[in-house]
C-alpha cells in the first residue's frame, strides 16, 4: 500500500540513481526520531523510504509518516502480520518499488551524513552491472550516543567465513538492484537474520561482488531493546560462544545452510557449492562429519573460533 503515490520522471531516472531506504520498525518511537533526522541530514538524501512495521503499539508509524511528509520523501508502506526483524526486512525489500540503490535501516541508530553518498561511490548501479553488496564498519555507541568502540575489521570475507558466522551488519548495507533481485527471488523462512543471509549470497552467488568499507557510517546504538546488538567482548564473548555451542541453537548454522542450498544451490560458484555440500554432508554420519571437520576450508576470525567450529562439526553441533 502506498501512502504517497510517487513517480520519478524518466529523464531523471536515466542520469540520477534512485535511492531507497528500507526501514523495519517495532515499537521504536523512543529512538526513531534521531534515526529519521539523520536520514534528512544526508549529503545525498534518499528518494524513497519503504516502511514495514511489525505490529507496533506505539507511534512508530505516525512518526515515519510525519517525517516523510515534512521532508518530501516518498513513503511506501508494507503491511502484514508479525514476522520478526529478519523476515520483516526481507518482505519490505521484496515489496519495494524498483530503485537503483537500496539501504537497510534500523530504527534505533544514527547515520553519518555521508552514508548514502559513500554507498553511491562504492556500489555500481544501472544496467548490466554485477550484483553488488557493500557493508561498512560501525561506531558502537551507548544509549546516549557516547562512543564505546569501533567494530572490528574482518580479516576474511568469503563463503568459507559466511557459512560459519555473520560478520556484516545489516544497517551498514547498501546494494544495487541486481543484488536485490537475487535476494527477493526466493525469500528464506528460517534465516536467523537478514544480514547474514545477504553475506552468504554475496560471497557465493555466481557473478556477485562484495565490498567492505572500513569507514564507519553508522552510530550503532546499544540499549536494552536491541533486536541484536554489537555482541559481547572478552570473557562474555567466550561465555556466549559456549552457549551457542551447547544450547538449543547450536545447529542453527546447518539449518540455515540447508535452506540456502534449497533456494540458491543451483546458482552458486563451484567453490561455494563444494563447501556447502561438504558441510551439509556432515549430518549424514560419522565419516562425513570427520571429512567436514578436518578438510572443509572454513575460516573464522580467530584460530580459537575456527577450532570451535571444527569441533562443532565433529560433534554434530554445527
XYZ file of C-alpha atoms in Angstrom:
318
model
C 0.000 0.000 0.000
C 1.236 3.473 -0.882
C 0.619 6.477 1.366
C 2.165 8.837 -1.167
C 1.976 7.982 -4.882
C 5.312 8.830 -6.409
C 6.612 8.541 -9.956
C 10.105 9.681 -10.866
C 10.267 11.211 -14.357
C 12.012 9.017 -16.926
C 14.526 11.713 -17.922
C 15.677 11.908 -14.294
C 15.908 8.127 -13.933
C 18.377 7.900 -16.800
C 21.003 10.110 -15.124
C 20.122 10.026 -11.449
C 20.313 6.911 -9.259
C 17.132 6.293 -7.319
C 17.958 5.555 -3.679
C 15.538 3.635 -1.448
C 15.927 3.196 2.302
C 14.258 0.070 3.721
C 13.173 0.589 7.340
C 11.672 -2.038 9.639
C 10.095 -0.824 12.873
C 8.655 -2.353 16.018
C 7.762 -0.115 18.963
C 10.672 2.148 18.109
C 9.281 5.596 18.878
C 11.871 6.397 21.554
C 14.934 6.356 19.268
C 13.251 6.604 15.866
C 13.220 10.438 15.590
C 17.025 10.620 15.785
C 17.393 7.977 13.099
C 14.935 9.768 10.824
C 16.637 13.112 11.292
C 19.956 11.528 10.338
C 18.328 10.495 7.053
C 17.224 14.087 6.488
C 20.771 15.277 7.220
C 22.344 13.130 4.485
C 24.551 14.925 1.980
C 22.588 12.914 -0.581
C 19.037 12.358 0.638
C 17.061 9.198 -0.156
C 14.350 9.367 -2.804
C 12.050 6.832 -1.206
C 11.503 5.246 2.195
C 9.951 1.782 2.401
C 8.473 1.128 5.841
C 7.365 -2.207 7.188
C 6.059 -2.008 10.735
C 5.900 -5.326 12.580
C 2.835 -4.642 14.703
C 3.908 -1.684 16.822
C 1.567 -0.478 19.549
C 3.299 2.899 19.839
C 3.578 5.883 17.466
C 6.335 4.475 15.224
C 4.265 4.549 12.028
C 2.892 8.034 12.704
C 6.413 9.360 13.307
C 7.630 7.981 9.985
C 4.616 9.326 8.119
C 5.069 12.791 9.569
C 8.799 12.771 8.806
C 8.229 11.737 5.185
C 5.614 14.456 4.670
C 7.823 17.079 6.276
C 10.884 16.167 4.213
C 9.229 15.450 0.881
C 10.382 11.820 0.771
C 8.118 9.303 -0.956
C 6.803 6.786 1.571
C 5.798 3.249 0.670
C 4.213 1.274 3.483
C 4.212 -2.516 3.500
C 1.675 -4.061 5.839
C 1.260 -7.618 7.046
C 1.433 -9.965 10.045
C 4.166 -10.023 12.680
C 7.294 -11.590 11.155
C 10.278 -10.658 13.319
C 13.170 -8.465 12.145
C 14.775 -10.766 9.560
C 11.606 -11.630 7.627
C 10.205 -8.123 8.072
C 13.210 -6.584 6.302
C 13.088 -9.203 3.554
C 9.368 -8.718 2.958
C 9.789 -4.943 2.812
C 12.578 -5.362 0.266
C 10.500 -7.768 -1.798
C 7.592 -5.321 -1.960
C 9.728 -2.227 -2.600
C 9.272 -0.315 -5.816
C 12.202 -0.506 -8.278
C 15.266 1.589 -7.452
C 18.976 1.671 -8.240
C 20.386 1.501 -4.707
C 18.818 0.039 -1.565
C 19.949 0.513 2.044
C 18.694 -1.304 5.145
C 17.900 0.978 8.072
C 17.376 0.055 11.744
C 15.021 2.129 13.875
C 17.409 2.976 16.704
C 20.730 4.010 15.130
C 22.063 7.254 13.663
C 23.591 7.504 10.193
C 26.664 9.559 9.477
C 25.747 12.327 6.995
C 27.918 10.820 4.250
C 26.488 7.286 4.385
C 24.360 7.390 1.226
C 26.940 9.371 -0.728
C 29.655 6.825 0.057
C 27.333 3.995 -0.944
C 26.747 5.615 -4.331
C 30.504 5.845 -4.841
C 31.095 2.187 -3.945
C 28.103 0.319 -5.380
C 27.702 0.233 -9.173
C 24.217 0.976 -10.458
C 22.443 0.966 -13.778
C 22.107 -1.682 -16.458
C 24.475 -4.628 -16.855
C 26.276 -4.281 -13.523
C 27.236 -7.126 -11.216
C 25.017 -7.839 -8.209
C 26.923 -5.914 -5.564
C 26.659 -5.610 -1.782
C 28.634 -3.102 0.261
C 28.900 -3.085 4.055
C 30.859 -0.800 6.354
C 32.390 -0.562 9.768
C 30.341 0.636 12.750
C 30.942 3.072 15.559
C 29.394 1.384 18.577
C 27.775 3.877 20.962
C 25.750 3.761 24.151
C 22.127 4.771 24.580
C 23.055 8.480 24.659
C 25.320 8.117 21.571
C 28.532 8.315 23.589
C 31.257 6.403 21.706
C 32.250 3.000 23.072
C 34.449 1.450 20.389
C 34.719 0.723 16.696
C 33.565 -2.594 15.345
C 36.357 -4.980 14.394
C 37.773 -5.107 10.895
C 37.081 -8.519 9.364
C 40.124 -10.327 8.036
C 38.356 -12.649 5.625
C 35.103 -12.060 3.792
C 34.339 -15.220 1.872
C 31.853 -18.067 1.823
C 34.291 -20.058 3.956
C 33.557 -17.500 6.646
C 29.926 -16.720 5.850
C 28.918 -20.362 6.207
C 30.054 -20.222 9.840
C 29.369 -16.713 11.136
C 27.822 -13.364 10.323
C 30.422 -10.597 10.012
C 28.411 -7.837 8.310
C 25.715 -5.711 9.953
C 22.504 -5.009 8.084
C 22.252 -1.333 8.995
C 25.540 -0.695 7.159
C 24.497 -2.488 3.974
C 23.860 -0.912 0.583
C 23.289 -2.873 -2.611
C 22.141 -2.428 -6.166
C 19.019 -3.571 -7.979
C 20.776 -6.657 -9.348
C 21.631 -7.872 -5.840
C 18.139 -7.074 -4.636
C 16.760 -9.362 -7.360
C 18.962 -12.196 -6.101
C 17.650 -11.673 -2.575
C 13.945 -11.491 -3.319
C 13.961 -14.256 -5.935
C 13.431 -16.719 -3.084
C 12.865 -15.449 0.451
C 14.069 -17.577 3.381
C 11.698 -18.615 6.130
C 14.275 -19.548 8.748
C 17.255 -17.211 8.327
C 18.397 -16.033 11.786
C 18.988 -12.506 10.439
C 18.644 -10.869 7.048
C 22.207 -9.523 7.058
C 23.721 -12.985 7.500
C 21.659 -14.208 4.546
C 22.929 -11.265 2.463
C 26.504 -12.116 3.428
C 26.011 -15.736 2.356
C 24.600 -14.690 -1.002
C 27.190 -12.010 -1.747
C 30.069 -14.449 -1.168
C 28.641 -17.402 -3.095
C 26.356 -16.385 -5.973
C 27.775 -16.527 -9.485
C 28.854 -13.057 -10.555
C 28.125 -11.356 -7.217
C 30.546 -8.871 -5.661
C 31.127 -7.806 -2.052
C 32.846 -4.609 -0.907
C 33.750 -3.664 2.649
C 34.251 -0.010 3.535
C 36.415 0.456 6.673
C 34.974 3.937 7.254
C 32.233 3.798 9.937
C 28.931 5.055 8.536
C 26.545 4.249 11.400
C 26.396 5.087 15.105
C 25.288 1.649 16.296
C 23.303 2.280 19.459
C 23.429 -0.280 22.257
C 20.428 -0.403 24.581
C 18.180 -2.864 26.343
C 15.808 -3.270 23.423
C 18.242 -4.194 20.630
C 16.997 -6.991 18.400
C 20.666 -7.940 18.042
C 23.471 -5.842 19.457
C 27.167 -5.479 18.779
C 27.978 -8.621 20.706
C 29.993 -9.231 23.866
C 33.763 -8.973 24.222
C 36.305 -10.665 26.473
C 35.011 -13.300 28.896
C 31.440 -12.504 27.922
C 32.277 -13.444 24.355
C 33.700 -16.784 25.499
C 30.561 -17.453 27.528
C 28.354 -16.581 24.551
C 30.387 -18.933 22.338
C 29.852 -21.731 24.842
C 26.117 -21.134 24.958
C 25.958 -21.246 21.161
C 27.890 -24.493 21.150
C 25.842 -26.321 23.773
C 22.482 -24.519 23.573
C 19.343 -25.245 21.611
C 20.541 -23.023 18.756
C 23.761 -25.000 18.328
C 22.595 -26.379 14.952
C 21.306 -23.035 13.664
C 24.045 -22.771 11.033
C 23.269 -26.105 9.381
C 19.535 -25.322 9.305
C 20.270 -22.036 7.580
C 22.638 -23.687 5.099
C 20.043 -26.339 4.276
C 17.547 -23.635 3.325
C 20.233 -21.705 1.468
C 21.083 -24.778 -0.594
C 17.403 -25.337 -1.378
C 16.814 -21.753 -2.543
C 20.143 -20.841 -4.159
C 22.121 -24.061 -4.588
C 21.866 -24.059 -8.374
C 23.328 -20.545 -8.750
C 26.496 -20.791 -6.663
C 30.138 -20.671 -7.657
C 31.824 -24.101 -7.803
C 33.937 -23.261 -4.747
C 30.945 -22.228 -2.643
C 28.886 -25.204 -3.807
C 31.657 -27.604 -2.793
C 31.944 -26.087 0.694
C 28.170 -26.121 1.139
C 27.865 -29.771 0.096
C 30.645 -30.828 2.448
C 29.172 -29.002 5.424
C 25.674 -30.361 4.843
C 27.021 -33.888 4.327
C 28.266 -33.782 7.917
C 24.703 -34.550 9.036
C 24.791 -37.961 7.326
C 27.100 -39.867 9.636
C 30.463 -40.125 11.348
C 32.684 -40.353 8.271
C 31.141 -37.307 6.536
C 31.479 -35.415 9.844
C 35.151 -36.311 10.043
C 35.727 -35.148 6.473
C 33.832 -31.908 7.087
C 35.620 -31.202 10.377
C 39.142 -31.790 9.067
C 39.076 -30.938 5.357
C 36.464 -28.220 4.761
C 38.225 -24.862 4.165
C 36.278 -22.949 6.797
C 37.824 -19.752 8.157
C 36.720 -17.635 11.081
C 38.278 -14.515 12.570
C 40.459 -16.271 15.136
C 42.171 -19.625 15.428
C 40.086 -20.458 18.520
C 36.826 -19.670 16.746
C 37.817 -21.822 13.773
C 38.798 -24.655 16.096
C 35.468 -24.380 17.921
C 33.599 -24.609 14.626
C 35.507 -27.711 13.587
C 34.677 -29.261 16.969
C 31.021 -28.382 16.407
C 31.112 -30.197 13.076
C 32.773 -33.203 14.651
C 30.190 -33.443 17.455
C 27.171 -32.736 15.221
C 26.506 -29.339 16.829
C 27.034 -27.237 13.703
